[in-house]
PDB file of C-alpha atoms in Angstrom:
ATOM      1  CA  UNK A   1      15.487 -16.419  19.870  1.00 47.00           C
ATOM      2  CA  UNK A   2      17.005 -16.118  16.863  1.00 47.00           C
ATOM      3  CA  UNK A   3      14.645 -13.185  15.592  1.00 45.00           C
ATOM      4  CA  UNK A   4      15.246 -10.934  18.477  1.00 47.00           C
ATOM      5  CA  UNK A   5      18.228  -8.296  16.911  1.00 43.00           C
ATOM      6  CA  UNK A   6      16.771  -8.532  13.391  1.00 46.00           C
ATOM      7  CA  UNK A   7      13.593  -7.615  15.417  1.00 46.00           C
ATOM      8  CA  UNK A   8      14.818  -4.547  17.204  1.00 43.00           C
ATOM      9  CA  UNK A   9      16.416  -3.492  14.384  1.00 46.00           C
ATOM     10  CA  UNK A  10      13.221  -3.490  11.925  1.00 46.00           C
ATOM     11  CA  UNK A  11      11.232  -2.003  14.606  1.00 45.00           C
ATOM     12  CA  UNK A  12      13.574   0.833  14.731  1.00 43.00           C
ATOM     13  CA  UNK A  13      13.314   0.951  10.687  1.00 44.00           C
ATOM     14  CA  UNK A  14       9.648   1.025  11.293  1.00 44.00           C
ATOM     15  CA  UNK A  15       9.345   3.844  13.584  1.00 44.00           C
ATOM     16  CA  UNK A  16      12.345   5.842  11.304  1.00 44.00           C
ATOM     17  CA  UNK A  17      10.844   5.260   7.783  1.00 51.00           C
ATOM     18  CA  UNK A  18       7.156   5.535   9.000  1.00 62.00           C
ATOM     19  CA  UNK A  19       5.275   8.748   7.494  1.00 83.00           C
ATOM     20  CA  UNK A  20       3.798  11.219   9.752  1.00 92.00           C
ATOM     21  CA  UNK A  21       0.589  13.400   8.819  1.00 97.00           C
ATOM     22  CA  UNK A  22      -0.696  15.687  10.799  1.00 98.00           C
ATOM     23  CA  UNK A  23      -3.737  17.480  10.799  1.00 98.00           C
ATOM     24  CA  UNK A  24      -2.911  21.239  11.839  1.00 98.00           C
ATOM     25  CA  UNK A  25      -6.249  23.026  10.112  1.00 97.00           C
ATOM     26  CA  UNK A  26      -4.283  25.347   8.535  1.00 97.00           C
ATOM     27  CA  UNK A  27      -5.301  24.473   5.164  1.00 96.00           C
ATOM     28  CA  UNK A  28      -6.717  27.571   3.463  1.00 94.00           C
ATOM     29  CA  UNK A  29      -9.986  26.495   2.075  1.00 92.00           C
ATOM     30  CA  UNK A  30     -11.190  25.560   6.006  1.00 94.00           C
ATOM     31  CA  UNK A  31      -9.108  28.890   7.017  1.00 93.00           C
ATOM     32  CA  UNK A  32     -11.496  31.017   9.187  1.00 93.00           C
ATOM     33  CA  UNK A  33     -11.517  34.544   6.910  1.00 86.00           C
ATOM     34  CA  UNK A  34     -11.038  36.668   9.545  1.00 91.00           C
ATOM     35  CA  UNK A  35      -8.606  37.109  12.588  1.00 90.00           C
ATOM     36  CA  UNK A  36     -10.304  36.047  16.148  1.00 92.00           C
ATOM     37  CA  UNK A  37     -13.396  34.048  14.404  1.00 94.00           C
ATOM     38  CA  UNK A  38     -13.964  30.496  13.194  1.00 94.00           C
ATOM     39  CA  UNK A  39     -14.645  28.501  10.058  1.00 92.00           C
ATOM     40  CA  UNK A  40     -17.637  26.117   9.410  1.00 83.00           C
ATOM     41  CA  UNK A  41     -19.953  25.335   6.809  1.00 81.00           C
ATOM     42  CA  UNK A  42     -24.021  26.510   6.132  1.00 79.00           C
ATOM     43  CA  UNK A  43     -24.575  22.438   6.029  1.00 81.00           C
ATOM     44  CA  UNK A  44     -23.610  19.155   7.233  1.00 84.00           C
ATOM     45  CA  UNK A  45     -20.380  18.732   5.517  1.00 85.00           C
ATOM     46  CA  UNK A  46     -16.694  17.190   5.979  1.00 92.00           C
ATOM     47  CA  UNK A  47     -13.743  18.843   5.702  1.00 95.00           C
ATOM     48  CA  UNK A  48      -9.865  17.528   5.627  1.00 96.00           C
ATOM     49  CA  UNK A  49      -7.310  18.378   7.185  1.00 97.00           C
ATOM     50  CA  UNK A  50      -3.344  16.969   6.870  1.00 97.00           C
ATOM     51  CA  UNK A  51      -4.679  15.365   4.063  1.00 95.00           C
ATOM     52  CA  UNK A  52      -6.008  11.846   5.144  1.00 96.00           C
ATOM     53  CA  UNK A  53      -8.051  12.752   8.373  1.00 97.00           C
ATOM     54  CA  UNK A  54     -11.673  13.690   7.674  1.00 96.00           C
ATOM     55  CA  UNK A  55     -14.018  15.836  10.312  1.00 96.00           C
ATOM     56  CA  UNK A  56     -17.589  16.113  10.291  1.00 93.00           C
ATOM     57  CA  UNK A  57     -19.929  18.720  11.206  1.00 92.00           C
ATOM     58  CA  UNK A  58     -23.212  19.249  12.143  1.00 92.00           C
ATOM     59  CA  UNK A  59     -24.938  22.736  11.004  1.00 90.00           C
ATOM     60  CA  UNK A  60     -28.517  23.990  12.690  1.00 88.00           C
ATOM     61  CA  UNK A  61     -29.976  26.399  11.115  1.00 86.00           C
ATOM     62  CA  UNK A  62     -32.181  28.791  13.332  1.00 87.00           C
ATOM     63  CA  UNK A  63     -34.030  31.839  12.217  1.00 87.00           C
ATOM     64  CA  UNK A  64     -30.410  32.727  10.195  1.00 82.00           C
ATOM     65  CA  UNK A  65     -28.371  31.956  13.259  1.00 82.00           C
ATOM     66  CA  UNK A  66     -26.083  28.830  13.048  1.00 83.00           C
ATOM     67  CA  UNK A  67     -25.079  26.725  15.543  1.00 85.00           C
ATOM     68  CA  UNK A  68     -22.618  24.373  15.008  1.00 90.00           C
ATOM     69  CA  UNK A  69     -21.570  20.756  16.597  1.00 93.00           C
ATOM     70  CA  UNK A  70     -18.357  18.272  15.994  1.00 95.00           C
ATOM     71  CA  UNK A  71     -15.534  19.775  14.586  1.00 95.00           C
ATOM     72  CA  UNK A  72     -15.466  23.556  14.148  1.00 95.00           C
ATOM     73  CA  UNK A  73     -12.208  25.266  12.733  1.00 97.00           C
ATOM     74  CA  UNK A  74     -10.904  28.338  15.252  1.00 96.00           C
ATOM     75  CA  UNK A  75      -8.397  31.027  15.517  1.00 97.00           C
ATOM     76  CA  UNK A  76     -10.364  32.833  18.580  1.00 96.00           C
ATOM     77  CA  UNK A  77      -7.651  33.876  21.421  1.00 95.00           C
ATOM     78  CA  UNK A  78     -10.129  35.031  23.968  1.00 93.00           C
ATOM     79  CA  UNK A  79      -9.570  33.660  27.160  1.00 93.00           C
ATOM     80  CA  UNK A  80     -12.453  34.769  29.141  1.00 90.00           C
ATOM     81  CA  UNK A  81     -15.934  33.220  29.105  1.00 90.00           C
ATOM     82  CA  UNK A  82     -18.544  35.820  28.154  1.00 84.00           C
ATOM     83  CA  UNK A  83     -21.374  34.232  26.254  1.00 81.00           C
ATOM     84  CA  UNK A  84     -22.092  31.640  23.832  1.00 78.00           C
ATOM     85  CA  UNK A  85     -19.718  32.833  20.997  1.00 75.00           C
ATOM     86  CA  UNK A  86     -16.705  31.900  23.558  1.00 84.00           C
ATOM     87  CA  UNK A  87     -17.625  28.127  23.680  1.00 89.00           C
ATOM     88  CA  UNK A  88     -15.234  28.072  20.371  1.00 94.00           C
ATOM     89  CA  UNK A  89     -11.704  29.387  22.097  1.00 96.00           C
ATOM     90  CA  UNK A  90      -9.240  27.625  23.687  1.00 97.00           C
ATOM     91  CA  UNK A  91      -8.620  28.243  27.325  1.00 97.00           C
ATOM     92  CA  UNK A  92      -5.078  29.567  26.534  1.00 97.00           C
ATOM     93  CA  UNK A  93      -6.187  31.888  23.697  1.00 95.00           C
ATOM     94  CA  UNK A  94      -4.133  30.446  21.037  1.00 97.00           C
ATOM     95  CA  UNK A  95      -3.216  27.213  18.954  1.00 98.00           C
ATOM     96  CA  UNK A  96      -1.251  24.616  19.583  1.00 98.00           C
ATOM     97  CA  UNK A  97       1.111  25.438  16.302  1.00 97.00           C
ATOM     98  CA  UNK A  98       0.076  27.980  13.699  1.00 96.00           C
ATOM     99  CA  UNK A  99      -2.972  29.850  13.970  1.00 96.00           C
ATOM    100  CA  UNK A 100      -6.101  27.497  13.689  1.00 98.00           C
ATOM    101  CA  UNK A 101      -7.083  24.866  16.175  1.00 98.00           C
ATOM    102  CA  UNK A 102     -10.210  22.879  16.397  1.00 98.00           C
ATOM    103  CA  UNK A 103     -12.998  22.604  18.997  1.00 97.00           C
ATOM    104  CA  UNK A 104     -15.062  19.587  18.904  1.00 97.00           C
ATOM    105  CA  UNK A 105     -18.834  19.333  20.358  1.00 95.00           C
ATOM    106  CA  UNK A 106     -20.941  16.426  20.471  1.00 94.00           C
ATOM    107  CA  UNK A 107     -23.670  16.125  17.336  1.00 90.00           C
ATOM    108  CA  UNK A 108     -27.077  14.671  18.132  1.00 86.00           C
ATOM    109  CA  UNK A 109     -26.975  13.163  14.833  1.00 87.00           C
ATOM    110  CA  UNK A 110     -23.317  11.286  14.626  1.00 85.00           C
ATOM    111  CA  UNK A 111     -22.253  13.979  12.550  1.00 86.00           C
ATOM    112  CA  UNK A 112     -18.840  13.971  14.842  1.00 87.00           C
ATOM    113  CA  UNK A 113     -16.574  11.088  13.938  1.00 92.00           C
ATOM    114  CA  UNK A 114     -12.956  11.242  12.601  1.00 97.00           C
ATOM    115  CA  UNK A 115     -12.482   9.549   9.157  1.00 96.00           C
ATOM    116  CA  UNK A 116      -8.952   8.081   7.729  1.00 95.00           C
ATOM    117  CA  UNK A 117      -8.525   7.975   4.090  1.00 95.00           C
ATOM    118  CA  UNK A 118      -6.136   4.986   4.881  1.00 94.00           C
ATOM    119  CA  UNK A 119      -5.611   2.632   7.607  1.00 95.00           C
ATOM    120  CA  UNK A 120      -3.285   4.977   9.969  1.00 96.00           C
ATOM    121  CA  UNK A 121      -0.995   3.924  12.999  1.00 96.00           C
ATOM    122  CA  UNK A 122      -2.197   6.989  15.561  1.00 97.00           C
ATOM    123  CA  UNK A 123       0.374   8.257  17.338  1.00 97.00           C
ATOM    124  CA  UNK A 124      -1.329  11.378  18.988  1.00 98.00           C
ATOM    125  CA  UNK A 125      -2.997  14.290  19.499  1.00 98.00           C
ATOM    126  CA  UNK A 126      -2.872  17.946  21.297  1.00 98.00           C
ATOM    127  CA  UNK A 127      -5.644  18.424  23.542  1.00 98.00           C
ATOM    128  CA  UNK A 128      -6.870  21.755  25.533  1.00 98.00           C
ATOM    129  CA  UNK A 129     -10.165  23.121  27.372  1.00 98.00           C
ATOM    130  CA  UNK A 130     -12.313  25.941  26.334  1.00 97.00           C
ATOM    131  CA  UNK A 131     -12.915  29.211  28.018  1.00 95.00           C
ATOM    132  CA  UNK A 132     -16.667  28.065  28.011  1.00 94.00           C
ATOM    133  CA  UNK A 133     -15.531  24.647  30.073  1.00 96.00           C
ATOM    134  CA  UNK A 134     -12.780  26.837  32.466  1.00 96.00           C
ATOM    135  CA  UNK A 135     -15.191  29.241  33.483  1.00 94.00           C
ATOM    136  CA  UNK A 136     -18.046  26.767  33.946  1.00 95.00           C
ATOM    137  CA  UNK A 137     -14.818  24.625  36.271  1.00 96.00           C
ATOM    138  CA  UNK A 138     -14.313  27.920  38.440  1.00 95.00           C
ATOM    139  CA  UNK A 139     -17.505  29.800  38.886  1.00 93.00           C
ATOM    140  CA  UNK A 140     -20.435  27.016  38.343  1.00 92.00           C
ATOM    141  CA  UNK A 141     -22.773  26.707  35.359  1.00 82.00           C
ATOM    142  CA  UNK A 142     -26.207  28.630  34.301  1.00 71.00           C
ATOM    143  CA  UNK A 143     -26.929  24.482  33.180  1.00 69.00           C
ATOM    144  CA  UNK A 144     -26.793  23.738  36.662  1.00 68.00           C
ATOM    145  CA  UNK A 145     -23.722  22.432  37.581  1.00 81.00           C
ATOM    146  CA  UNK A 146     -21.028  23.713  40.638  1.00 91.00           C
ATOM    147  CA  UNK A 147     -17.874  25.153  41.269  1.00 95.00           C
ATOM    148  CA  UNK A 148     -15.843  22.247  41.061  1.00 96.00           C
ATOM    149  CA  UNK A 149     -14.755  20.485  44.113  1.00 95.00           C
ATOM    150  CA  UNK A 150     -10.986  18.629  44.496  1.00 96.00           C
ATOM    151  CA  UNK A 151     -13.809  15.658  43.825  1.00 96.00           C
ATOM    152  CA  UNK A 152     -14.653  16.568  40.211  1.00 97.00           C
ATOM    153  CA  UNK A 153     -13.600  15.648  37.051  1.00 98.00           C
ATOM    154  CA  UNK A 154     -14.258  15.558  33.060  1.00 98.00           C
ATOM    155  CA  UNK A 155     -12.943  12.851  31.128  1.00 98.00           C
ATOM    156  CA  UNK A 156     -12.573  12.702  27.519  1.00 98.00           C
ATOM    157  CA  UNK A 157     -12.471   9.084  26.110  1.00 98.00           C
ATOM    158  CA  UNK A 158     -11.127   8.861  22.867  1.00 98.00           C
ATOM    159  CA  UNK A 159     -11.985   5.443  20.720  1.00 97.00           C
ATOM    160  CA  UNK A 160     -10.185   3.880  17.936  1.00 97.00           C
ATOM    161  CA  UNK A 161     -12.167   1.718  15.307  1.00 97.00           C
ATOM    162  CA  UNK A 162     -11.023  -0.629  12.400  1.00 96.00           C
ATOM    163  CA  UNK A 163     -13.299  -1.107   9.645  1.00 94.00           C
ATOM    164  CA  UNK A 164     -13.567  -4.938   9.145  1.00 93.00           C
ATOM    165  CA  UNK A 165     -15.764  -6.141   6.387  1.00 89.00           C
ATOM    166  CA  UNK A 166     -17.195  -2.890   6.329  1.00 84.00           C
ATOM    167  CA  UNK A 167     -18.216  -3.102   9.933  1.00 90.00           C
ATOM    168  CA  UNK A 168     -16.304  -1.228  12.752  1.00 93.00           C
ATOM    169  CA  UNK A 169     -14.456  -2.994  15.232  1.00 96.00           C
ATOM    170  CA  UNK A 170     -12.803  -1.403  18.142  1.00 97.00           C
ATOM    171  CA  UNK A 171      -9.227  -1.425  18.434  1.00 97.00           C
ATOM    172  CA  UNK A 172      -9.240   0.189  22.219  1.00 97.00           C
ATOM    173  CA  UNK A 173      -9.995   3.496  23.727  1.00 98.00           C
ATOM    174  CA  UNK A 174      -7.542   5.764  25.750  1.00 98.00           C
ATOM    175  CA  UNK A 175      -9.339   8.006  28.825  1.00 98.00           C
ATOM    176  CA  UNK A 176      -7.681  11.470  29.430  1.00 98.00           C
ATOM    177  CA  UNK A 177      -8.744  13.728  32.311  1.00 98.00           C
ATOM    178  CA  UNK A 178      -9.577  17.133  30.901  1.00 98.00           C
ATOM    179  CA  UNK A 179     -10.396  18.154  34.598  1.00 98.00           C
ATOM    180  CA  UNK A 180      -9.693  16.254  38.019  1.00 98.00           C
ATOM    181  CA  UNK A 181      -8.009  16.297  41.616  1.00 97.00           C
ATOM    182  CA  UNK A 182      -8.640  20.362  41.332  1.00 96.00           C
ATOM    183  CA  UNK A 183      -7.063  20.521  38.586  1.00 97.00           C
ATOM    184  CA  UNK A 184      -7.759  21.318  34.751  1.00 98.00           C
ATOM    185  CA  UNK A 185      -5.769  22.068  31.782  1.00 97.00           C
ATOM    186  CA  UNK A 186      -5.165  25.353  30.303  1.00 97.00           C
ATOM    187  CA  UNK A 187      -2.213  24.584  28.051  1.00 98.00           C
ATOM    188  CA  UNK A 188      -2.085  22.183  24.965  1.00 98.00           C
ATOM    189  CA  UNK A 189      -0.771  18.636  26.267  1.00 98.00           C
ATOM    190  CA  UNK A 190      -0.075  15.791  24.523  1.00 98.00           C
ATOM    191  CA  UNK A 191      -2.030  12.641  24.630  1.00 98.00           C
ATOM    192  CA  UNK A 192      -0.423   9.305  23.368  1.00 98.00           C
ATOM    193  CA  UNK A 193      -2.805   7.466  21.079  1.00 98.00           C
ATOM    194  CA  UNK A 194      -0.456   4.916  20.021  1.00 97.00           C
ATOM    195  CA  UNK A 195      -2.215   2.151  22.092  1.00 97.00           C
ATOM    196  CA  UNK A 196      -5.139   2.067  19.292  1.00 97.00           C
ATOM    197  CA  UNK A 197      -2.887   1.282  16.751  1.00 96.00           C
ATOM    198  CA  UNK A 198      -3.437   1.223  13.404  1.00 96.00           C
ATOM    199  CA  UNK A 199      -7.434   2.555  12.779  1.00 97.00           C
ATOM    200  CA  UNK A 200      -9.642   3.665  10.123  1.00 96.00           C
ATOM    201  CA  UNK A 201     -11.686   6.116  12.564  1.00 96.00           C
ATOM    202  CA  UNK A 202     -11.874   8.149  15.862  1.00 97.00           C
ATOM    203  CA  UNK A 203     -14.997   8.643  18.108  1.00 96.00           C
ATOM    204  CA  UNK A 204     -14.801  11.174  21.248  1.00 97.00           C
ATOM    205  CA  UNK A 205     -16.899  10.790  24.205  1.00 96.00           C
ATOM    206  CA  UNK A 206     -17.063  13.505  26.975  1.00 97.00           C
ATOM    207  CA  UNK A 207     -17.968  12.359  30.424  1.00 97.00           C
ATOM    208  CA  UNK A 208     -18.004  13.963  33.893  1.00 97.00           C
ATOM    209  CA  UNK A 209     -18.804  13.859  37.803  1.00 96.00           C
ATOM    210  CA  UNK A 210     -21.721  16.665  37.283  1.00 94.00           C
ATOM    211  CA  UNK A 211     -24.999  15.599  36.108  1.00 92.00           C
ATOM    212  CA  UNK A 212     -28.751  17.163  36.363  1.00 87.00           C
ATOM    213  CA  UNK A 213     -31.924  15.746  35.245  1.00 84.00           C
ATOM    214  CA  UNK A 214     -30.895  16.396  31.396  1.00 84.00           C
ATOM    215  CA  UNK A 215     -27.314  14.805  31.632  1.00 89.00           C
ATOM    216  CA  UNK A 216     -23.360  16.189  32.649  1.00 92.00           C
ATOM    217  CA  UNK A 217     -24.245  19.840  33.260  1.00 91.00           C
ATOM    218  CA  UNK A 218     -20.472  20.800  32.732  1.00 93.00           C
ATOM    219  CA  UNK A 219     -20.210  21.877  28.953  1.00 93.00           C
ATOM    220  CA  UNK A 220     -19.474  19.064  26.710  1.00 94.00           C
ATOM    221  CA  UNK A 221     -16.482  21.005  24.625  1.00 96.00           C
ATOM    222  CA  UNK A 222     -12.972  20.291  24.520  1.00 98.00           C
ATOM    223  CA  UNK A 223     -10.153  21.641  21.778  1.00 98.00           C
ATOM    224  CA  UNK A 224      -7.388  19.651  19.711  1.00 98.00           C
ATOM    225  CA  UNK A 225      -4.979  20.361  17.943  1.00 98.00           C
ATOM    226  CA  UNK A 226      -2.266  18.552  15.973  1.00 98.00           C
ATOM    227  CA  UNK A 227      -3.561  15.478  15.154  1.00 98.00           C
ATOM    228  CA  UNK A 228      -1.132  12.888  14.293  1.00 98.00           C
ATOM    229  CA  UNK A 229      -0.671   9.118  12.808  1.00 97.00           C
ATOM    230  CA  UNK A 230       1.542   7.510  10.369  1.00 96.00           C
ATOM    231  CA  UNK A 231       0.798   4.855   7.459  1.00 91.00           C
ATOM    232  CA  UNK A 232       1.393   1.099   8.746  1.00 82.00           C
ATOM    233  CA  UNK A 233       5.197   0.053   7.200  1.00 69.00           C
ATOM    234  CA  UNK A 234       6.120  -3.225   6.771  1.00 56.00           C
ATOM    235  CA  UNK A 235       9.640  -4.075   5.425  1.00 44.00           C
ATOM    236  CA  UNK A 236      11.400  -6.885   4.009  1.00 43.00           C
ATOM    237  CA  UNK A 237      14.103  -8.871   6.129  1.00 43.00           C
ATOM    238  CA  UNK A 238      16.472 -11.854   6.008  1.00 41.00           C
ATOM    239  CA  UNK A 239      16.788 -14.487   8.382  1.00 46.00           C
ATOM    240  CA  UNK A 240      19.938 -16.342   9.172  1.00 41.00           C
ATOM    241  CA  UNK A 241      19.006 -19.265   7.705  1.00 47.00           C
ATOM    242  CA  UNK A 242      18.498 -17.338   4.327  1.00 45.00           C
ATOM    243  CA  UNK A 243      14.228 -17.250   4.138  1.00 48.00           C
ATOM    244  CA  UNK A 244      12.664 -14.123   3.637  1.00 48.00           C
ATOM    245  CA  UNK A 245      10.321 -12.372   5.866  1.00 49.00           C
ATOM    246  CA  UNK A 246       8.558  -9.034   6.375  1.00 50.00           C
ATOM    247  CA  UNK A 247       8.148  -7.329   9.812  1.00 49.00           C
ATOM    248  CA  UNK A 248       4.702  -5.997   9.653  1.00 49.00           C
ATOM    249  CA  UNK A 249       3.126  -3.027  11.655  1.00 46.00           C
ATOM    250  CA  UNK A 250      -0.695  -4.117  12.970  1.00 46.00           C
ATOM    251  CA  UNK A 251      -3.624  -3.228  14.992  1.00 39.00           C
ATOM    252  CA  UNK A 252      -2.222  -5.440  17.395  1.00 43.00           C
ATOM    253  CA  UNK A 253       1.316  -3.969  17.420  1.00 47.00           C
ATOM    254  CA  UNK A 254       4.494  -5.912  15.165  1.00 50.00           C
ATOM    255  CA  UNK A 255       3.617  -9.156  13.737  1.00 54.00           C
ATOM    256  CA  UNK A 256       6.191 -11.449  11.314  1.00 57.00           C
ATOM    257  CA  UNK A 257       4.598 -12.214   8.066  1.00 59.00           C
ATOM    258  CA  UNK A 258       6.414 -15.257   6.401  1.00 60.00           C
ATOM    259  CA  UNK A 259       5.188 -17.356   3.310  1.00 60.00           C
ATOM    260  CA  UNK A 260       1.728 -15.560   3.797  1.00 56.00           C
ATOM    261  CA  UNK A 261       1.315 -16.764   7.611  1.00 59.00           C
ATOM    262  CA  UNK A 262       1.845 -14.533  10.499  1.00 56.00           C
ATOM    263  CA  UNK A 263       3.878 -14.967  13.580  1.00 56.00           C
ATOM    264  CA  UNK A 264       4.150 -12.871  16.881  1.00 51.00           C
ATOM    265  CA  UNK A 265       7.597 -11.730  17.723  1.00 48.00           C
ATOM    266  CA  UNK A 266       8.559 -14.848  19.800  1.00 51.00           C
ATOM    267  CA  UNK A 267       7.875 -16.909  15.961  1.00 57.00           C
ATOM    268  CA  UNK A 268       5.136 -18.355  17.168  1.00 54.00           C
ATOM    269  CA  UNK A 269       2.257 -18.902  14.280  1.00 57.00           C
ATOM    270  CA  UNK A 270      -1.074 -16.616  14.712  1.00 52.00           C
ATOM    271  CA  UNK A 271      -4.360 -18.269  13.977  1.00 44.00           C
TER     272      UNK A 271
END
């Protein structure tokens, strides 16, 4: 086809000229103040974080005591389970880059989504277990659940979502195994997002092979770090015969925009 080369070539461009952000939490007004602690707020709030992705949080308040769900800033580098406190480290006692990392816990109220300030192309994102979810893996649960067998797992599914017409509309989901075949991380690892493509907001759903009478019994925690996507590029091209075009980076991966139509990559037109 007569597009292919100026193709590869512009999705080269693409991938070269595309802008990275990346959402480290080392920003210093969601800095925990202290060595070995972590940072949230007295109420529901957001914070940001490599300045276009926005984290919620959900804040209980209990006699003075907090508790805290969804996305909880954390510099703690224990890595032994002792009581509640150590649900917020990671299992290898450190972040992924810098000093602060995040641990994420389901909110009964929603108050645990990821918010773009822009349409971003994810690429991905550093994921890691908690001491709380390791120890709960090796020696069983006080919420009822086992010593893991070579037959357990946790999953964390990860969903992508494209605002359209105000309404969100899932671009795809990508399932990573926080635990399974006996095994279980204890080091950052990468996960490749780049499958939901281009997305206005993240959802995180924690799922597993133990369950009692009040749901999974394995604690519902997991850590990230690193967060990263890049702004959509499109770029202007020439074809031979001397009509300009635009290669154009979608939800649904490159697309050729031409005379304000769009065409897949074989220049076929897309309805």
């Amino acid at each position: 086809m007569k597009y292919s080369f100026v193709l590869l070539c512009m999705f080269l461009s693409v991938n070269i000229l595309a802008q990275s952000y990346v959402a480290d939490f080392e920003e210093s007004e969601i800095s925990p103040v202290a060595e070995d602690t972590i940072w949230a707020s007295t109420s529901n709030n957001a914070f940001v974080s490599g300045s276009v992705f926005s984290f919620q949080q959900e804040v209980s308040n209990y006699g003075g005591v907090y508790y805290y769900a969804g996305s909880i800033v954390s510099n703690q580098v224990d890595t032994i389970y002792g009581y509640y406190a150590d649900a917020y480290n990671a299992a290898c006692g450190a972040a992924h880059s810098g000093s602060n990392y995040l641990v994420w816990y389901p909110s009964w109220y929603g108050y645990d989504s990821v918010l773009m300030a822009q349409p971003m192309q994810m690429e991905g994102v550093y994921l890691n277990n908690t001491t709380w979810v390791t120890d709960a893996i090796v020696y069983g649960d006080h919420m009822g659940g086992n010593v893991f067998s070579s037959d357990d797992w946790i999953s964390l599914t990860i969903n992508g979502w494209a605002f359209v017409n105000q309404q969100p509309v899932s671009t795809g989901s990508v399932v990573y195994y926080l635990a399974k075949d006996g095994e279980y991380l204890m080091n950052w690892t990468w996960c490749d997002l780049s499958s939901l493509g281009t997305i206005d907001a993240l959802t995180f759903v924690l799922d597993g092979s133990q369950y009692n009478e009040y749901g999974l019994s394995t604690p519902t925690y997991f850590c990230l770090d690193d967060l990263t996507a890049s702004v959509p590029t499109s770029l202007q091209q020439t074809d031979r015969d001397g009509s300009a075009g635009s290669v154009v980076l979608t939800s649904r991966g490159l697309r050729i925009e031409r005379d304000g139509m769009l065409y897949d990559l074989l220049g076929r037109r897309l309805f």
